[in-house]
Coordinates of C-alpha atoms and ligand atoms in Angstrom, one line a residue:
M649 CA 154.5 -2.6 -14.4
N650 CA 153.5 -2.3 -10.7
G651 CA 151.3 0.7 -11.7
V652 CA 149.7 -1.3 -14.4
K653 CA 149.6 -4.3 -12.4
K654 CA 148.0 -2.0 -9.3
G655 CA 145.4 -0.2 -11.8
W656 CA 144.3 -3.6 -13.1
F657 CA 143.9 -5.5 -9.5
T658 CA 141.9 -2.3 -7.9
P659 CA 138.9 -2.0 -10.1
L660 CA 138.9 -6.2 -9.9
I661 CA 139.0 -6.2 -6.0
S662 CA 136.2 -3.5 -5.9
G663 CA 134.3 -4.8 -8.7
L664 CA 134.3 -8.0 -6.5
L665 CA 133.2 -6.2 -3.5
V666 CA 130.5 -4.3 -5.0
G667 CA 129.3 -7.9 -6.7
V668 CA 129.4 -9.5 -3.2
L669 CA 127.4 -6.2 -1.7
I670 CA 125.3 -6.7 -4.4
A671 CA 124.7 -10.2 -3.9
V672 CA 124.1 -9.9 -0.1
V673 CA 121.8 -7.0 -0.5
F674 CA 119.9 -8.8 -3.2
F675 CA 119.9 -11.9 -0.8
V676 CA 118.8 -10.1 1.9
N677 CA 115.8 -8.2 0.1
F678 CA 114.9 -12.1 -1.6
K679 CA 114.8 -13.5 2.0
Q680 CA 112.7 -10.8 3.4
L681 CA 110.5 -10.7 0.7
N682 CA 109.9 -14.7 0.7
S683 CA 110.4 -15.3 4.5
A684 CA 108.8 -13.2 6.6
N685 CA 109.6 -15.7 9.5
N686 CA 112.6 -13.8 10.2
S687 CA 112.1 -10.4 11.4
K688 CA 115.9 -10.4 11.7
L689 CA 118.6 -12.4 9.8
G690 CA 120.5 -15.2 12.3
A691 CA 117.1 -15.7 14.6
N692 CA 116.5 -19.2 12.8
E693 CA 117.9 -21.2 15.3
S694 CA 116.3 -19.7 18.2
A695 CA 112.8 -19.4 16.5
A696 CA 113.2 -23.4 15.5
E697 CA 114.4 -24.2 19.4
K698 CA 110.9 -22.5 20.5
T699 CA 108.8 -23.9 18.0
Y700 CA 110.0 -27.3 17.8
V701 CA 108.0 -29.9 19.9
P702 CA 110.0 -33.0 20.0
P703 CA 107.9 -36.6 19.5
G704 CA 106.2 -37.5 22.4
K705 CA 106.0 -33.8 23.8
L706 CA 102.4 -32.2 23.5
D707 CA 102.0 -28.3 22.5
T708 CA 101.1 -26.1 25.6
Y709 CA 98.0 -24.3 23.8
Y710 CA 95.1 -25.1 21.8
L711 CA 94.6 -22.2 19.1
F712 CA 91.0 -22.9 18.0
A713 CA 90.7 -21.0 14.1
S714 CA 87.4 -20.6 12.1
G715 CA 87.5 -22.1 8.9
G716 CA 85.7 -19.3 7.3
H717 CA 83.5 -20.8 4.2
S718 CA 84.8 -24.3 5.0
G719 CA 82.2 -23.9 7.5
N720 CA 84.5 -26.0 9.9
V721 CA 86.8 -25.0 13.0
F722 CA 90.2 -26.1 12.7
V723 CA 92.5 -27.0 15.6
Y724 CA 96.1 -26.5 16.1
G725 CA 98.8 -27.0 18.6
V726 CA 100.9 -23.6 19.7
P727 CA 103.7 -23.7 19.2
S728 CA 104.5 -26.1 17.0
M729 CA 101.8 -24.7 14.5
R730 CA 100.7 -28.6 14.1
R731 CA 96.8 -29.0 12.7
I732 CA 95.5 -31.4 15.0
R733 CA 92.2 -31.9 14.3
T734 CA 89.1 -30.6 11.9
I735 CA 85.7 -30.1 13.6
P736 CA 82.9 -30.4 11.6
V737 CA 80.1 -27.6 12.5
F738 CA 78.6 -26.0 9.5
T739 CA 79.3 -28.6 6.6
P740 CA 79.3 -32.4 6.3
E741 CA 82.6 -33.9 6.8
S742 CA 83.2 -37.7 5.7
A743 CA 85.9 -38.7 7.8
A744 CA 83.5 -38.2 10.9
G745 CA 80.5 -38.9 9.0
Y746 CA 79.0 -36.1 9.9
G747 CA 76.4 -35.2 7.8
W748 CA 75.4 -38.7 7.3
T749 CA 74.5 -39.7 10.9
T750 CA 70.8 -38.9 12.0
E751 CA 72.0 -36.5 14.7
S752 CA 74.1 -34.3 12.6
K753 CA 71.6 -34.3 9.8
K754 CA 69.2 -32.9 12.1
M755 CA 71.6 -30.4 13.1
L756 CA 72.3 -29.1 9.5
G757 CA 68.9 -29.2 8.4
K758 CA 68.8 -28.3 4.7
F759 CA 72.0 -26.5 5.0
T760 CA 75.4 -28.4 3.6
W761 CA 77.4 -25.4 4.0
G762 CA 78.1 -22.1 6.0
D763 CA 80.5 -19.4 6.8
L764 CA 82.1 -20.1 10.1
H765 CA 83.9 -16.6 11.0
H766 CA 83.9 -15.9 14.9
V767 CA 84.6 -18.6 17.6
A768 CA 84.2 -18.0 21.4
I769 CA 85.6 -20.1 24.5
S770 CA 83.3 -20.1 27.3
E771 CA 84.3 -17.9 30.0
T772 CA 84.1 -17.8 33.9
K773 CA 84.5 -14.6 35.8
G774 CA 86.3 -13.1 32.6
E775 CA 88.8 -16.5 32.0
Y776 CA 88.5 -18.8 29.7
D777 CA 86.6 -22.2 31.3
G778 CA 87.6 -24.7 28.3
R779 CA 84.2 -26.0 28.6
T780 CA 82.5 -25.0 25.7
L781 CA 83.4 -23.5 22.0
F782 CA 80.7 -21.2 20.3
A783 CA 80.8 -20.7 16.5
T784 CA 78.8 -18.5 14.2
D785 CA 77.5 -19.1 10.4
I786 CA 77.6 -15.5 8.9
Q787 CA 75.8 -17.0 5.7
N788 CA 72.9 -18.7 7.3
N789 CA 72.3 -16.9 10.3
R790 CA 72.9 -19.9 12.9
A791 CA 74.8 -20.3 15.7
A792 CA 76.4 -23.5 17.0
A793 CA 78.2 -25.2 20.3
I794 CA 81.2 -27.4 20.5
D795 CA 81.8 -29.2 23.3
L796 CA 85.2 -29.5 24.4
K797 CA 85.0 -32.6 26.4
T798 CA 84.8 -34.5 22.9
F799 CA 85.3 -32.0 20.1
K800 CA 81.8 -32.3 18.6
T801 CA 79.4 -30.2 17.7
V802 CA 76.4 -30.9 20.1
D803 CA 74.2 -28.3 18.9
I804 CA 73.3 -25.9 16.3
L805 CA 70.6 -22.8 16.7
G806 CA 69.0 -21.4 13.7
P807 CA 68.6 -19.9 10.9
I808 CA 67.5 -17.4 14.1
A809 CA 64.8 -15.2 13.5
N810 CA 65.3 -11.9 12.1
L811 CA 68.9 -12.4 12.1
N812 CA 70.9 -11.2 8.6
G813 CA 74.8 -12.1 8.6
P814 CA 76.0 -12.4 12.3
H815 CA 79.4 -11.4 11.7
C816 CA 80.9 -10.0 14.5
A817 CA 79.8 -12.9 16.7
A818 CA 80.6 -14.9 18.9
F819 CA 81.7 -13.2 21.4
V820 CA 80.8 -14.0 24.9
T821 CA 80.0 -12.2 28.1
P822 CA 82.4 -12.8 31.1
N823 CA 80.5 -15.5 32.6
S824 CA 78.9 -16.9 29.2
E825 CA 75.3 -15.4 30.0
Y826 CA 75.0 -14.8 26.5
I827 CA 76.8 -15.0 23.2
F828 CA 75.9 -12.0 21.0
L829 CA 75.2 -11.8 17.3
P830 CA 75.1 -8.3 15.5
T831 CA 74.4 -8.5 12.0
R832 CA 76.3 -7.2 9.0
F833 CA 73.4 -7.2 6.8
S834 CA 70.5 -4.5 7.3
A835 CA 67.1 -6.3 5.8
P836 CA 63.3 -6.0 6.5
I837 CA 62.4 -7.5 9.5
G838 CA 60.6 -10.6 9.1
H839 CA 61.6 -11.2 5.7
E840 CA 59.0 -8.4 4.8
Y841 CA 59.2 -7.3 1.1
A842 CA 60.4 -4.1 0.7
D843 CA 62.6 -2.5 -2.3
V844 CA 65.9 -1.5 -2.0
S845 CA 64.8 2.1 -2.6
Q846 CA 62.8 1.8 0.9
F847 CA 65.9 1.3 2.8
K848 CA 66.4 4.1 5.2
E849 CA 63.0 3.3 6.3
K850 CA 62.1 -0.3 6.2
Y851 CA 65.4 -1.7 6.6
K852 CA 66.7 -2.7 10.0
G853 CA 70.2 -3.8 12.0
V854 CA 69.1 -6.5 14.4
M855 CA 71.7 -8.1 17.2
G856 CA 70.4 -11.4 19.1
A857 CA 71.3 -12.4 22.2
V858 CA 71.9 -16.3 22.3
Q859 CA 72.0 -18.7 25.7
Y860 CA 73.3 -21.7 26.4
D861 CA 72.2 -24.4 28.8
F862 CA 75.4 -26.1 29.8
N863 CA 73.6 -29.0 31.2
K864 CA 71.0 -29.6 28.3
K865 CA 74.1 -28.8 25.7
K866 CA 71.1 -26.6 24.1
L867 CA 71.1 -23.0 22.6
H868 CA 68.4 -20.8 22.6
L869 CA 67.4 -17.2 21.3
A870 CA 66.9 -15.0 24.5
W871 CA 66.1 -11.7 23.0
E872 CA 67.1 -9.6 20.2
V873 CA 67.5 -5.6 19.6
M874 CA 66.2 -3.5 16.7
L875 CA 68.8 -1.3 15.4
P876 CA 69.3 1.1 12.3
P877 CA 69.8 -0.2 9.1
W878 CA 73.7 -0.2 9.2
S879 CA 76.0 -2.8 9.0
Y880 CA 77.0 -4.2 12.6
D881 CA 80.7 -5.8 12.6
L882 CA 82.5 -6.7 15.1
S883 CA 81.8 -6.7 19.2
D884 CA 83.3 -7.5 22.4
A885 CA 81.8 -7.8 25.7
G886 CA 82.8 -5.3 28.8
K887 CA 85.1 -6.8 31.7
K888 CA 85.2 -6.4 35.2
S889 CA 84.4 -2.5 36.0
S890 CA 82.6 -2.3 32.1
D891 CA 80.9 -6.1 33.0
G892 CA 77.2 -5.8 31.9
W893 CA 78.3 -3.9 28.7
G894 CA 78.9 -4.4 25.5
V895 CA 80.3 -2.6 22.2
M896 CA 79.9 -3.0 18.6
S897 CA 81.2 -1.4 15.6
T898 CA 78.9 -0.1 12.8
Y899 CA 79.8 1.1 9.2
N900 CA 77.6 2.2 6.3
T901 CA 76.0 4.6 8.6
E902 CA 75.5 6.7 5.5
E903 CA 72.4 3.8 4.7
A904 CA 73.7 3.1 0.7
N905 CA 71.9 0.2 -0.2
T906 CA 73.7 -0.4 -3.5
T907 CA 77.6 0.1 -4.4
L908 CA 78.9 -0.1 -0.7
E909 CA 82.3 0.1 -1.9
V910 CA 81.8 3.8 -2.6
G911 CA 78.4 4.7 -0.9
A912 CA 79.4 3.5 2.9
S913 CA 82.9 5.5 2.6
Q914 CA 81.1 9.4 2.6
N915 CA 81.2 10.2 6.1
D916 CA 84.3 11.1 8.3
R917 CA 82.9 9.1 10.7
D918 CA 81.0 6.0 11.8
Y919 CA 79.9 4.7 15.0
L920 CA 80.3 2.4 17.9
V921 CA 77.1 1.1 19.5
I922 CA 77.5 0.9 23.0
F923 CA 74.7 -1.2 24.8
N924 CA 73.7 -1.9 28.5
W925 CA 73.1 -5.5 28.1
K926 CA 72.0 -6.2 32.2
G927 CA 69.5 -3.3 31.5
I928 CA 68.2 -4.8 28.5
E929 CA 67.9 -8.1 29.9
K930 CA 65.9 -6.7 33.0
E931 CA 63.6 -4.5 30.5
V932 CA 62.7 -7.8 28.6
A933 CA 62.3 -9.4 31.9
K934 CA 59.6 -6.3 32.6
G935 CA 57.9 -7.1 28.9
S936 CA 59.7 -4.1 27.1
Y937 CA 59.6 -6.0 23.7
S938 CA 57.6 -6.9 20.7
V939 CA 57.4 -10.6 19.6
I940 CA 58.3 -10.5 16.1
N941 CA 58.5 -13.7 14.3
G942 CA 58.8 -15.7 17.4
A943 CA 61.8 -13.4 18.8
K944 CA 61.2 -10.9 21.8
M945 CA 62.4 -7.7 20.2
F946 CA 63.6 -4.9 22.2
D947 CA 63.6 -1.4 20.5
P948 CA 66.0 1.5 21.9
V949 CA 64.2 4.2 20.5
K950 CA 61.0 3.3 22.2
T951 CA 62.9 2.3 25.7
P952 CA 65.4 4.7 25.8
G953 CA 68.8 4.2 28.2
Y954 CA 70.3 1.5 27.0
V955 CA 71.8 1.8 23.9
F956 CA 74.3 4.9 22.4
L957 CA 76.4 5.8 20.0
V958 CA 80.3 6.8 20.3
P959 CA 81.8 8.3 16.6
V960 CA 84.8 6.4 15.4
A961 CA 87.2 7.0 12.1
K962 CA 85.0 5.7 9.2
S963 CA 84.4 2.2 8.4
P964 CA 85.3 0.4 11.7
H965 CA 86.0 -3.6 11.7
G966 CA 87.6 -4.3 15.0
V967 CA 86.5 -3.3 18.7
D968 CA 88.2 -5.0 21.6
V969 CA 87.7 -4.3 25.1
T970 CA 91.4 -4.3 27.4
P971 CA 92.1 -7.2 29.7
D972 CA 91.5 -5.0 32.5
G973 CA 87.9 -3.7 31.3
K974 CA 88.9 -0.1 31.3
Y975 CA 89.2 0.9 28.0
Y976 CA 88.0 -0.3 24.2
I977 CA 89.7 0.2 21.0
S978 CA 88.5 0.5 17.5
S979 CA 89.5 2.1 14.6
G980 CA 88.6 2.8 10.9
K981 CA 89.7 0.2 8.1
L982 CA 90.4 3.6 6.2
S983 CA 92.0 5.3 8.7
P984 CA 95.9 5.4 9.8
T985 CA 94.6 5.7 13.8
A986 CA 93.3 3.7 16.3
T987 CA 91.1 5.2 19.6
I988 CA 92.0 4.1 22.8
Y989 CA 88.3 5.1 24.5
D990 CA 87.6 5.2 28.5
W991 CA 84.8 3.0 30.0
E992 CA 84.8 5.1 32.8
K993 CA 84.1 8.6 31.0
T994 CA 81.7 6.7 28.6
F995 CA 79.5 5.8 31.9
K996 CA 80.0 9.7 33.1
A997 CA 79.1 10.9 29.5
I998 CA 75.8 9.0 29.5
K999 CA 75.1 10.0 33.0
N1000 CA 75.4 13.5 32.1
K1001 CA 73.9 13.3 28.8
D1002 CA 77.0 14.5 27.3
F1003 CA 75.7 14.1 23.7
Q1004 CA 76.4 16.0 20.5
G1005 CA 72.9 15.1 18.7
E1006 CA 71.2 11.6 17.9
A1007 CA 71.2 9.3 15.0
K1008 CA 68.0 7.6 14.0
G1009 CA 66.7 8.3 17.7
L1010 CA 70.0 6.9 19.7
P1011 CA 72.1 9.3 21.2
V1012 CA 75.5 9.9 19.9
I1013 CA 78.0 10.8 22.9
K1014 CA 80.3 13.6 22.3
Y1015 CA 83.7 12.0 21.0
E1016 CA 86.1 14.2 22.9
S1017 CA 84.4 13.1 25.7
V1018 CA 84.9 9.7 26.1
R1019 CA 88.7 9.5 23.9
H1020 CA 91.7 8.4 25.9
K1021 CA 94.5 8.4 23.0
E1022 CA 94.9 8.4 19.7
V1023 CA 97.4 5.8 18.3
E1024 CA 99.3 6.3 14.8
V1025 CA 99.1 2.5 14.3
G1026 CA 99.7 2.3 10.5
L1027 CA 97.3 1.5 7.4
G1028 CA 94.4 -0.5 7.8
P1029 CA 93.8 -1.3 11.4
L1030 CA 91.3 -4.1 11.8
H1031 CA 91.5 -5.8 15.2
T1032 CA 93.4 -5.6 18.4
Q1033 CA 94.7 -8.5 21.0
F1034 CA 96.6 -7.7 24.3
D1035 CA 99.4 -9.3 26.5
G1036 CA 98.6 -8.4 29.8
R1037 CA 101.3 -6.2 30.5
G1038 CA 99.2 -3.2 29.3
N1039 CA 100.3 -3.5 25.5
A1040 CA 98.1 -3.6 22.4
Y1041 CA 98.4 -5.4 19.1
T1042 CA 96.8 -4.1 16.1
T1043 CA 96.5 -6.0 12.9
L1044 CA 97.5 -3.8 9.6
F1045 CA 95.7 -5.2 6.4
I1046 CA 97.0 -2.8 4.2
D1047 CA 100.6 -2.4 5.6
S1048 CA 100.9 -6.1 6.5
A1049 CA 101.9 -5.7 9.8
I1050 CA 101.2 -5.6 13.6
T1051 CA 102.2 -2.6 15.8
K1052 CA 102.3 -2.9 19.2
F1053 CA 101.5 0.2 21.4
N1054 CA 100.9 1.3 25.1
I1055 CA 97.4 1.3 26.1
K1056 CA 98.0 3.8 28.9
T1057 CA 100.7 6.0 27.0
G1058 CA 99.4 5.4 23.5
K1059 CA 102.9 5.3 22.7
V1060 CA 104.1 2.8 19.7
I1061 CA 106.9 0.3 20.6
D1062 CA 107.3 -1.9 17.8
K1063 CA 105.9 -3.2 14.3
I1064 CA 106.5 -6.4 13.0
P1065 CA 105.6 -7.6 9.0
V1066 CA 103.4 -10.1 8.2
Q1067 CA 102.9 -12.1 4.9
Y1068 CA 100.2 -10.8 4.2
S1069 CA 97.4 -8.8 4.8
P1070 CA 96.6 -10.1 8.7
G1071 CA 92.3 -9.6 9.5
H1072 CA 92.4 -11.1 13.2
A1073 CA 95.4 -11.9 15.2
A1074 CA 94.8 -14.1 18.2
A1075 CA 97.3 -13.8 21.8
A1076 CA 97.4 -16.5 24.4
E1077 CA 94.3 -16.3 26.5
G1078 CA 93.8 -12.8 24.3
D1079 CA 90.3 -12.1 24.6
S1080 CA 89.9 -13.0 28.3
V1081 CA 90.9 -10.9 31.8
S1082 CA 94.5 -12.2 31.8
P1083 CA 95.8 -12.9 28.6
D1084 CA 99.4 -14.8 29.2
G1085 CA 101.7 -12.1 26.9
N1086 CA 104.0 -14.9 25.4
Y1087 CA 102.3 -15.5 21.6
L1088 CA 100.2 -14.1 19.1
V1089 CA 99.3 -15.6 15.9
A1090 CA 98.3 -13.6 12.8
L1091 CA 95.5 -14.8 10.5
N1092 CA 96.9 -13.6 7.1
K1093 CA 94.5 -13.3 4.5
L1094 CA 97.3 -13.9 2.0
S1095 CA 100.6 -15.8 1.7
K1096 CA 102.0 -14.9 -1.7
D1097 CA 105.0 -17.2 -2.6
S1098 CA 105.5 -18.5 0.9
Y1099 CA 104.7 -21.7 0.4
L1100 CA 105.2 -24.3 -2.4
S1101 CA 102.8 -23.4 -5.5
V1102 CA 99.5 -25.4 -5.5
G1103 CA 98.1 -23.2 -8.5
P1104 CA 96.9 -20.0 -9.2
S1105 CA 95.2 -19.4 -5.5
H1106 CA 97.7 -19.8 -2.8
P1107 CA 97.2 -20.9 0.8
E1108 CA 96.1 -18.3 3.3
S1109 CA 98.8 -18.5 6.4
L1110 CA 99.1 -18.7 10.2
Q1111 CA 101.9 -16.8 11.6
L1112 CA 103.2 -17.3 15.3
I1113 CA 105.1 -14.5 16.5
D1114 CA 107.2 -14.3 20.0
I1115 CA 105.4 -11.4 22.0
S1116 CA 107.3 -12.0 25.4
G1117 CA 110.0 -9.4 24.9
E1118 CA 109.6 -5.5 24.0
K1119 CA 110.4 -6.5 20.2
M1120 CA 108.2 -9.0 18.5
K1121 CA 109.8 -11.8 16.8
M1122 CA 108.4 -13.8 13.9
L1123 CA 109.2 -17.6 14.9
Y1124 CA 107.0 -19.7 12.1
S1125 CA 104.8 -19.6 9.5
A1126 CA 102.1 -22.2 8.6
P1127 CA 99.7 -22.9 5.5
A1128 CA 95.9 -22.8 6.2
D1129 CA 92.9 -23.8 4.7
P1130 CA 90.7 -20.6 3.6
E1131 CA 89.9 -18.8 5.4
P1132 CA 91.4 -18.1 9.1
H1133 CA 89.2 -15.6 10.0
Y1134 CA 89.3 -15.5 13.8
A1135 CA 91.2 -18.0 16.6
Q1136 CA 91.1 -18.4 20.1
M1137 CA 93.9 -19.6 22.1
V1138 CA 93.7 -21.1 25.3
K1139 CA 96.1 -22.8 27.6
A1140 CA 96.0 -26.9 26.8
D1141 CA 95.5 -28.0 30.3
K1142 CA 91.9 -26.0 30.7
I1143 CA 90.9 -28.6 28.2
K1144 CA 89.6 -31.8 30.1
T1145 CA 88.5 -34.3 26.9
I1146 CA 87.1 -37.7 28.0
E1147 CA 88.9 -40.7 27.0
V1148 CA 86.2 -42.9 25.6
Y1149 CA 82.5 -41.9 25.9
P1150 CA 80.9 -43.8 29.3
K1151 CA 79.4 -47.1 29.3
D1152 CA 75.7 -46.1 29.4
T1153 CA 73.4 -48.7 29.3
K1154 CA 70.2 -46.5 29.4
R1155 CA 71.5 -44.8 26.4
P1156 CA 68.6 -45.3 24.0
N1157 CA 69.2 -47.8 21.1
S1158 CA 72.5 -48.8 22.5
V1159 CA 73.8 -52.3 22.6
W1160 CA 76.7 -53.5 25.1
K1161 CA 77.2 -57.1 24.5
E1162 CA 77.8 -58.8 21.6
K1163 CA 74.9 -61.2 22.2
D1164 CA 72.6 -58.9 22.4
A1165 CA 72.8 -57.4 18.9
H1166 CA 69.5 -57.5 17.0
I1167 CA 67.2 -56.7 14.2
V1168 CA 63.9 -55.7 14.6
R1169 CA 61.3 -55.5 11.5
H1170 CA 58.1 -53.9 11.8
G1171 CA 56.7 -53.9 8.1
N1172 CA 58.9 -52.2 6.0
K1173 CA 61.0 -50.7 8.9
V1174 CA 64.2 -52.2 9.7
D1175 CA 65.9 -51.3 12.9
V1176 CA 69.5 -52.8 13.3
Y1177 CA 70.5 -52.5 16.6
G1178 CA 74.5 -53.8 16.3
I1179 CA 77.9 -53.2 17.9
A1180 CA 81.3 -52.6 16.2
V1181 CA 84.6 -53.9 18.1
R1182 CA 88.1 -55.0 17.0
S1183 CA 87.8 -56.0 14.1
H1184 CA 83.7 -57.2 13.3
F1185 CA 80.4 -56.1 13.5
V1186 CA 77.6 -57.6 15.0
F1187 CA 74.0 -57.0 13.8
D1188 CA 72.1 -60.2 14.9
A1189 CA 73.6 -62.4 17.3
K1190 CA 71.5 -64.8 16.5
S1191 CA 72.0 -65.2 12.8
K1192 CA 74.4 -67.7 11.3
T1193 CA 75.7 -64.9 9.3
P1194 CA 75.8 -62.2 12.0
D1195 CA 77.5 -59.1 9.7
V1196 CA 74.9 -59.6 7.3
V1197 CA 71.9 -57.6 7.1
H1198 CA 68.8 -59.0 5.0
V1199 CA 66.5 -56.2 3.8
N1200 CA 63.6 -56.0 1.0
Q1201 CA 63.6 -53.2 -1.8
G1202 CA 61.7 -50.2 -0.3
D1203 CA 62.7 -51.0 3.2
K1204 CA 63.3 -48.0 5.6
V1205 CA 66.4 -49.0 7.1
T1206 CA 67.9 -47.6 10.2
F1207 CA 71.6 -49.0 11.8
Y1208 CA 72.5 -48.1 15.4
I1209 CA 75.5 -49.1 16.2
T1210 CA 77.6 -48.8 19.4
N1211 CA 81.4 -49.3 19.6
I1212 CA 81.8 -51.6 22.5
D1213 CA 85.8 -50.9 22.2
L1214 CA 86.1 -49.1 25.6
D1215 CA 89.6 -48.1 24.6
E1216 CA 91.0 -44.7 23.7
D1217 CA 91.3 -43.9 20.2
I1218 CA 89.6 -47.3 18.9
T1219 CA 87.4 -45.4 16.4
H1220 CA 85.3 -47.5 14.3
G1221 CA 83.0 -46.3 11.1
L1222 CA 80.4 -47.9 9.4
G1223 CA 80.1 -47.2 5.6
I1224 CA 78.0 -49.1 2.7
T1225 CA 78.9 -49.0 -1.0
S1226 CA 77.2 -47.2 -3.1
Y1227 CA 74.7 -46.0 -0.7
N1228 CA 76.1 -42.8 0.0
E1229 CA 76.2 -43.7 4.0
N1230 CA 78.7 -42.9 6.5
M1231 CA 79.5 -42.9 10.3
E1232 CA 82.4 -42.5 12.8
I1233 CA 81.6 -44.4 15.9
Q1234 CA 84.1 -43.4 18.6
P1235 CA 84.8 -45.3 21.5
G1236 CA 81.9 -45.9 24.0
E1237 CA 79.6 -44.1 21.3
T1238 CA 76.1 -45.0 19.8
N1239 CA 75.4 -43.4 16.4
S1240 CA 72.8 -43.9 13.8
F1241 CA 72.0 -43.6 9.9
E1242 CA 69.0 -43.9 8.3
F1243 CA 67.9 -44.4 4.6
T1244 CA 65.8 -46.2 2.1
A1245 CA 67.0 -48.7 0.7
D1246 CA 65.9 -48.3 -3.0
Q1247 CA 68.4 -50.2 -4.9
S1248 CA 68.4 -54.0 -4.7
G1249 CA 71.5 -56.1 -4.8
V1250 CA 74.5 -56.8 -2.7
F1251 CA 76.1 -53.9 -0.9
P1252 CA 79.0 -54.6 0.6
L1253 CA 79.9 -52.7 4.1
A1254 CA 82.9 -51.8 5.8
C1255 CA 84.6 -50.0 8.7
T1256 CA 85.5 -47.1 7.4
N1257 CA 88.0 -45.6 10.5
F1258 CA 91.2 -47.7 10.6
C1259 CA 91.2 -49.6 13.8
S1260 CA 93.3 -52.6 14.2
A1261 CA 95.5 -55.0 12.2
L1262 CA 92.2 -57.1 11.0
H1263 CA 90.6 -53.3 10.3
Q1264 CA 90.4 -54.9 6.4
E1265 CA 88.3 -57.9 7.5
M1266 CA 85.8 -55.7 9.6
T1267 CA 83.3 -56.2 6.9
G1268 CA 79.9 -57.3 6.1
Y1269 CA 76.9 -57.0 3.6
L1270 CA 73.8 -55.7 3.0
L1271 CA 71.5 -57.5 0.8
V1272 CA 68.6 -55.9 -0.4
K1273 CA 66.1 -58.5 -2.0
P1274 CA 64.5 -56.8 -5.4
K1275 CA 60.3 -56.4 -5.5
Ligands
CU1645 CU1 86.9 -51.1 12.8

């Protein structure tokens, strides 16, 4: 009996053990597949502690993330990964009345969308200075400046002449002298008609150098550089010992003009374009340019000595200058290695004319002369960030991972999975001369099954990684609207926002006292100079119905409204029913919109930004008398 019992019992125990083991294995796999939050089991608590920002406490970083084809910038707090603001830039946004106010309409022009790809914080001595955020629109060839005192777009330049898809922009130089906009698409310069069969002869690439006047808050095009008909992808400015230089990646050196998926992947090597922007600036000042569509166009073939090519693995995306300015790192999307290039060796090779020939009239520097190390990073390397301790972090699109390696030795130190397909990554102060080395955010193109289902299309994701130790640790995963493309992370104490707009009584069209609100009529033009204050509007102080505006059908009506509540966060809005008009007026701000009163009748108007207990009562009427 004992034997039988034993014989029966043993398989039962073994079976249970196997069952438990299988369950554990499946559970572990399930966890790993469905939650990349934890690269190690049991890391939950520490990750939670590291990202938890209790009520009443503030995050230590701002993350400015490009909103891709949303046309906007999304602002997150790090480490909580809470989204704290959407800044409308290239796309109307009704919450802010952006796209309806006179000023924002003027900035947007005829465009109602944009593809906002790269953001860049202004720099002083290579450090993020927290003054301004720049962004570019790859779709409609524009550049924008966002004032970080108010988090508002203050200028849009463009469409900029001769540019076609400034993808890699914006990257600023160490003292914000320039924002470079190299373009992804080649096309005939000046929108001249030429069939794609004439691609090699008539099509050109162009890089635009844009400047920003910090006092006038205005962008302007300084000059452009004519380039071969290739696709220019990312760029970065030199720093410290390499200041004055820039580098950009280029693909389709095959000059394919159709079916690029195949055509642009033929050559083993493409190029990095190395350019001496301080030299070009001097040449342009001397008059070495031709004017094309109003732009000063510098031709590096006609004026040699400023633009050079360096071979790189095929179809490169990122190219990034190390914080010390000594190296630049790039890789081919279709190659598993990243190359670390040496700036000093590059300058020496240029000086010694250590060239292996030329392409389209531009000298090609010998690869072996400028290479520092090749690193086996993994599949699909796209973009590299830094920790300030001599390490680099490269996103791997195909592997869905990030590889950490030492810049000096080229030795791979660690690799962490992300969910899934990271494009760029942003380290804390990561593009500056002194990265903080504590956080890295992976900007993932896919998030399959990471969040509650929202239908066939899944959210993208931002994953916060702790890079303070030898090994990387996944801390948090936040869903994101399409498409997180590029981001920069800046210390929160560098951003000095204002509490209210200053009470500027000289500001055009502003009214600061309720009794001064008035309406001016000239023929069919009606200008309303009103105020918004908790919790009412005054458009005409002398009227018995101060919150009612009477106009005649067909009148051209402008509302100038000043928010005279000079308290932080007391924002008002003004929307007119059925008239498709809305604006936000922040404390101390004056905003306006204008329209033709083509519909007759009674149109209630109201405050559109919740402002007080009597917000619902903050209303009035637009009365349009029929013709
Ligand atoms: Cu209000």
